[in-house]
Each structure stands twice: as C-alpha cells, then as structure tokens.
XYZ file of N, CA, C and O in Angstrom:
312
model
N 160.017 119.241 200.183
C 160.266 120.297 199.218
C 159.459 121.518 199.668
O 158.264 121.419 199.890
N 160.132 122.623 199.803
C 159.449 123.841 200.235
C 158.674 124.449 199.065
O 158.906 124.118 197.899
N 157.754 125.347 199.395
C 156.979 126.030 198.354
C 157.883 126.831 197.423
O 157.695 126.840 196.208
N 158.868 127.494 197.999
C 159.792 128.302 197.201
C 160.610 127.421 196.247
O 160.772 127.752 195.078
N 161.090 126.308 196.762
C 161.859 125.388 195.920
C 160.994 124.812 194.803
O 161.429 124.713 193.652
N 159.763 124.444 195.123
C 158.852 123.921 194.112
C 158.561 124.969 193.040
O 158.577 124.666 191.838
N 158.319 126.204 193.458
C 158.088 127.282 192.496
C 159.295 127.483 191.585
O 159.151 127.661 190.376
N 160.490 127.450 192.156
C 161.709 127.623 191.358
C 161.852 126.493 190.341
O 162.160 126.729 189.173
N 161.620 125.275 190.785
C 161.747 124.128 189.883
C 160.738 124.218 188.754
O 161.096 124.076 187.577
N 159.475 124.466 189.095
C 158.429 124.469 188.069
C 158.539 125.663 187.123
O 158.197 125.551 185.944
N 159.023 126.780 187.616
C 159.101 127.982 186.794
C 160.385 128.052 185.975
O 160.347 128.374 184.788
N 161.511 127.733 186.607
C 162.795 127.940 185.952
C 163.431 126.679 185.374
O 164.055 126.737 184.318
N 163.292 125.572 186.062
C 164.046 124.390 185.655
C 163.223 123.345 184.910
O 163.751 122.652 184.044
N 161.939 123.212 185.237
C 161.133 122.170 184.609
C 160.920 122.403 183.108
O 160.898 121.430 182.337
N 160.776 123.636 182.644
C 160.668 123.825 181.186
C 161.873 123.274 180.419
O 161.709 122.721 179.323
N 163.067 123.378 180.984
C 164.252 122.818 180.329
C 164.175 121.292 180.297
O 164.552 120.664 179.303
N 163.679 120.706 181.376
C 163.492 119.252 181.405
C 162.493 118.840 180.324
O 162.726 117.885 179.582
N 161.410 119.580 180.220
C 160.389 119.264 179.209
C 160.983 119.318 177.801
O 160.725 118.437 176.974
N 161.757 120.352 177.508
C 162.364 120.467 176.178
C 163.293 119.298 175.888
O 163.275 118.733 174.786
N 164.111 118.924 176.863
C 165.045 117.808 176.649
C 164.300 116.494 176.489
O 164.634 115.693 175.630
N 163.294 116.259 177.332
C 162.556 114.993 177.285
C 161.778 114.867 175.980
O 161.811 113.829 175.324
N 161.078 115.906 175.606
C 160.256 115.840 174.400
C 161.100 115.862 173.122
O 160.692 115.326 172.103
N 162.270 116.458 173.180
C 163.108 116.551 171.997
C 163.988 115.341 171.767
O 164.529 115.155 170.682
N 164.123 114.487 172.763
C 164.999 113.327 172.650
C 164.173 112.092 172.324
O 163.335 111.663 173.116
N 164.398 111.509 171.168
C 163.629 110.339 170.736
C 163.954 109.104 171.575
O 163.193 108.132 171.560
N 165.049 109.141 172.323
C 165.441 107.977 173.120
C 164.718 107.875 174.453
O 164.831 106.858 175.141
N 163.992 108.912 174.863
C 163.315 108.867 176.152
C 162.117 107.928 176.080
O 161.448 107.813 175.062
N 161.856 107.279 177.185
C 160.780 106.303 177.278
C 159.429 106.983 177.444
O 159.347 108.160 177.788
N 158.373 106.220 177.246
C 157.015 106.729 177.399
C 156.721 107.209 178.802
O 156.061 108.227 178.998
N 157.222 106.472 179.826
C 156.966 106.873 181.202
C 157.576 108.229 181.494
O 156.954 109.082 182.127
N 158.794 108.445 181.043
C 159.498 109.703 181.323
C 158.737 110.869 180.706
O 158.537 111.906 181.347
N 158.296 110.701 179.469
C 157.544 111.767 178.802
C 156.215 112.035 179.498
O 155.859 113.188 179.744
N 155.482 110.983 179.824
C 154.175 111.185 180.461
C 154.329 111.762 181.863
O 153.518 112.586 182.291
N 155.381 111.361 182.586
C 155.609 111.911 183.916
C 155.931 113.395 183.835
O 155.404 114.204 184.613
N 156.789 113.767 182.896
C 157.160 115.181 182.748
C 155.928 116.024 182.414
O 155.740 117.112 182.974
N 155.093 115.538 181.503
C 153.859 116.270 181.163
C 152.923 116.348 182.355
O 152.290 117.384 182.597
N 152.832 115.256 183.111
C 151.954 115.214 184.282
C 152.383 116.244 185.327
O 151.545 116.969 185.881
N 153.678 116.333 185.589
C 154.176 117.299 186.577
C 153.911 118.725 186.089
O 153.493 119.590 186.862
N 154.127 118.976 184.806
C 153.874 120.314 184.260
C 152.397 120.676 184.408
O 152.055 121.809 184.748
N 151.533 119.708 184.172
C 150.086 119.954 184.281
C 149.675 120.169 185.734
O 148.954 121.109 186.053
N 150.154 119.296 186.640
C 149.812 119.435 188.060
C 150.398 120.703 188.660
O 149.803 121.302 189.553
N 151.564 121.109 188.180
C 152.231 122.293 188.721
C 151.476 123.581 188.499
O 151.751 124.582 189.159
N 150.506 123.568 187.614
C 149.692 124.770 187.373
C 148.654 124.984 188.465
O 148.121 126.079 188.585
N 148.376 123.948 189.234
C 147.410 124.081 190.330
C 148.107 124.700 191.541
O 149.144 124.202 191.984
N 147.577 125.782 192.088
C 148.263 126.496 193.174
C 148.504 125.664 194.443
O 149.524 125.824 195.096
N 147.606 124.773 194.787
C 147.734 124.035 196.040
C 148.444 122.694 195.879
O 148.577 121.949 196.848
N 148.946 122.381 194.703
C 149.550 121.068 194.462
C 150.962 120.993 195.022
O 151.745 121.930 194.919
N 151.261 119.855 195.633
C 152.609 119.521 196.075
C 152.883 118.085 195.650
O 151.998 117.235 195.733
N 154.103 117.796 195.216
C 154.399 116.426 194.788
C 154.436 115.469 195.977
O 154.792 115.851 197.093
N 154.055 114.227 195.692
C 154.190 113.187 196.703
C 155.681 112.903 196.875
O 156.497 113.301 196.042
N 156.061 112.205 197.938
C 157.493 111.879 198.094
C 158.059 111.109 196.894
O 159.193 111.357 196.481
N 157.293 110.208 196.332
C 157.767 109.458 195.168
C 157.927 110.374 193.956
O 158.918 110.304 193.226
N 156.944 111.262 193.731
C 157.044 112.216 192.623
C 158.252 113.134 192.811
O 158.972 113.433 191.858
N 158.458 113.584 194.037
C 159.585 114.474 194.319
C 160.915 113.779 194.013
O 161.810 114.373 193.407
N 161.034 112.518 194.399
C 162.261 111.758 194.134
C 162.507 111.633 192.632
O 163.621 111.879 192.156
N 161.472 111.308 191.876
C 161.610 111.163 190.427
C 161.911 112.513 189.783
O 162.738 112.611 188.872
N 161.265 113.571 190.271
C 161.531 114.907 189.739
C 162.998 115.283 189.932
O 163.638 115.799 189.011
N 163.535 115.029 191.120
C 164.934 115.368 191.388
C 165.887 114.553 190.507
O 166.881 115.078 190.017
N 165.560 113.287 190.287
C 166.376 112.460 189.396
C 166.348 113.011 187.975
O 167.380 113.090 187.308
N 165.162 113.403 187.518
C 165.035 113.943 186.164
C 165.747 115.280 186.040
O 166.364 115.562 185.006
N 165.686 116.109 187.072
C 166.400 117.384 187.038
C 167.901 117.151 186.920
O 168.575 117.831 186.146
N 168.412 116.186 187.674
C 169.844 115.880 187.592
C 170.215 115.353 186.209
O 171.245 115.722 185.649
N 169.382 114.485 185.677
C 169.705 113.836 184.406
C 169.522 114.752 183.203
O 170.358 114.773 182.299
N 168.443 115.518 183.170
C 168.097 116.250 181.961
C 168.495 117.719 181.956
O 168.383 118.373 180.928
N 168.944 118.265 183.078
C 169.371 119.663 183.050
C 170.887 119.798 183.056
O 171.392 120.899 182.952
N 171.583 118.667 183.167
C 173.043 118.747 183.060
C 173.410 118.960 181.599
O 172.670 118.605 180.693
N 174.555 119.545 181.390
C 174.988 119.817 180.016
C 175.217 118.506 179.285
O 175.812 117.580 179.833
N 174.728 118.409 178.062
C 174.949 117.170 177.308
C 176.426 116.999 176.976
O 177.158 117.970 176.830
N 176.825 115.751 176.894
C 178.220 115.484 176.548
C 178.447 115.870 175.099
O 177.606 115.624 174.239
N 179.593 116.485 174.821
C 179.847 116.883 173.434
C 180.031 115.661 172.544
O 180.522 114.624 172.980
N 179.615 115.802 171.299
C 179.770 114.725 170.322
C 181.255 114.559 170.039
O 181.968 115.544 169.831
N 181.732 113.316 169.977
C 183.153 113.119 169.665
C 183.420 113.452 168.204
O 182.583 113.253 167.330
N 184.612 113.975 167.953
C 185.023 114.307 166.595
C 185.675 113.056 166.001
O 186.801 112.705 166.354
N 184.964 112.374 165.103
C 185.444 111.110 164.561
C 186.312 111.268 163.327
O 186.890 110.305 162.847
N 186.377 112.450 162.803
C 187.173 112.686 161.605
C 188.541 113.219 162.033
O 188.648 114.206 162.756
N 189.580 112.544 161.593
C 190.922 112.986 161.933
C 191.264 114.226 161.124
O 190.962 114.315 159.948
N 191.852 115.162 161.771
C 192.227 116.406 161.111
C 193.753 116.507 161.085
O 194.438 116.099 161.999
N 194.292 117.082 160.019
C 195.751 117.228 159.893
C 196.219 118.478 160.586
O 195.654 119.447 160.725
C-alpha cells in the first residue's frame, strides 16, 4: 500500500467504515475494535499497516463502503 493510497483510505474512506461499523448492531467485537485500532494508528505519521492489517482493511472497505441493499417492500400496494 503506497503512502498516497493509505492517506486516501484513512482520510476519505475509513470514516465511512467507522460510521457503518459502529452504527450496525450486528457487527462483531473484533470488527469494531479493529476499525477503532486502525483509526487510532492512522493518526501516527510514520505508521503503515502490516500485510495482515492491510488485507483486513481492504476486506472491510469492500464490505462496509458498498451501498447497502434496499429494504424489501413487504406491503402489497394496489
């Protein structure tokens, strides 16, 4: 992960991940603690994610920044 890509993720995309993770009661404890950990570490100028952290970050970006599926309309309308 390049410095520019990391800056873009932490500045523009990670806040959206944080909002989705913290706002969704279905997320697990690990996911929440990992998201907070990355946000905290990302404030340090010299920090770079480990390969494992980078892999998990990319998975979370794919999962939590995609548009949520619309709720189905269960009421029949005439």
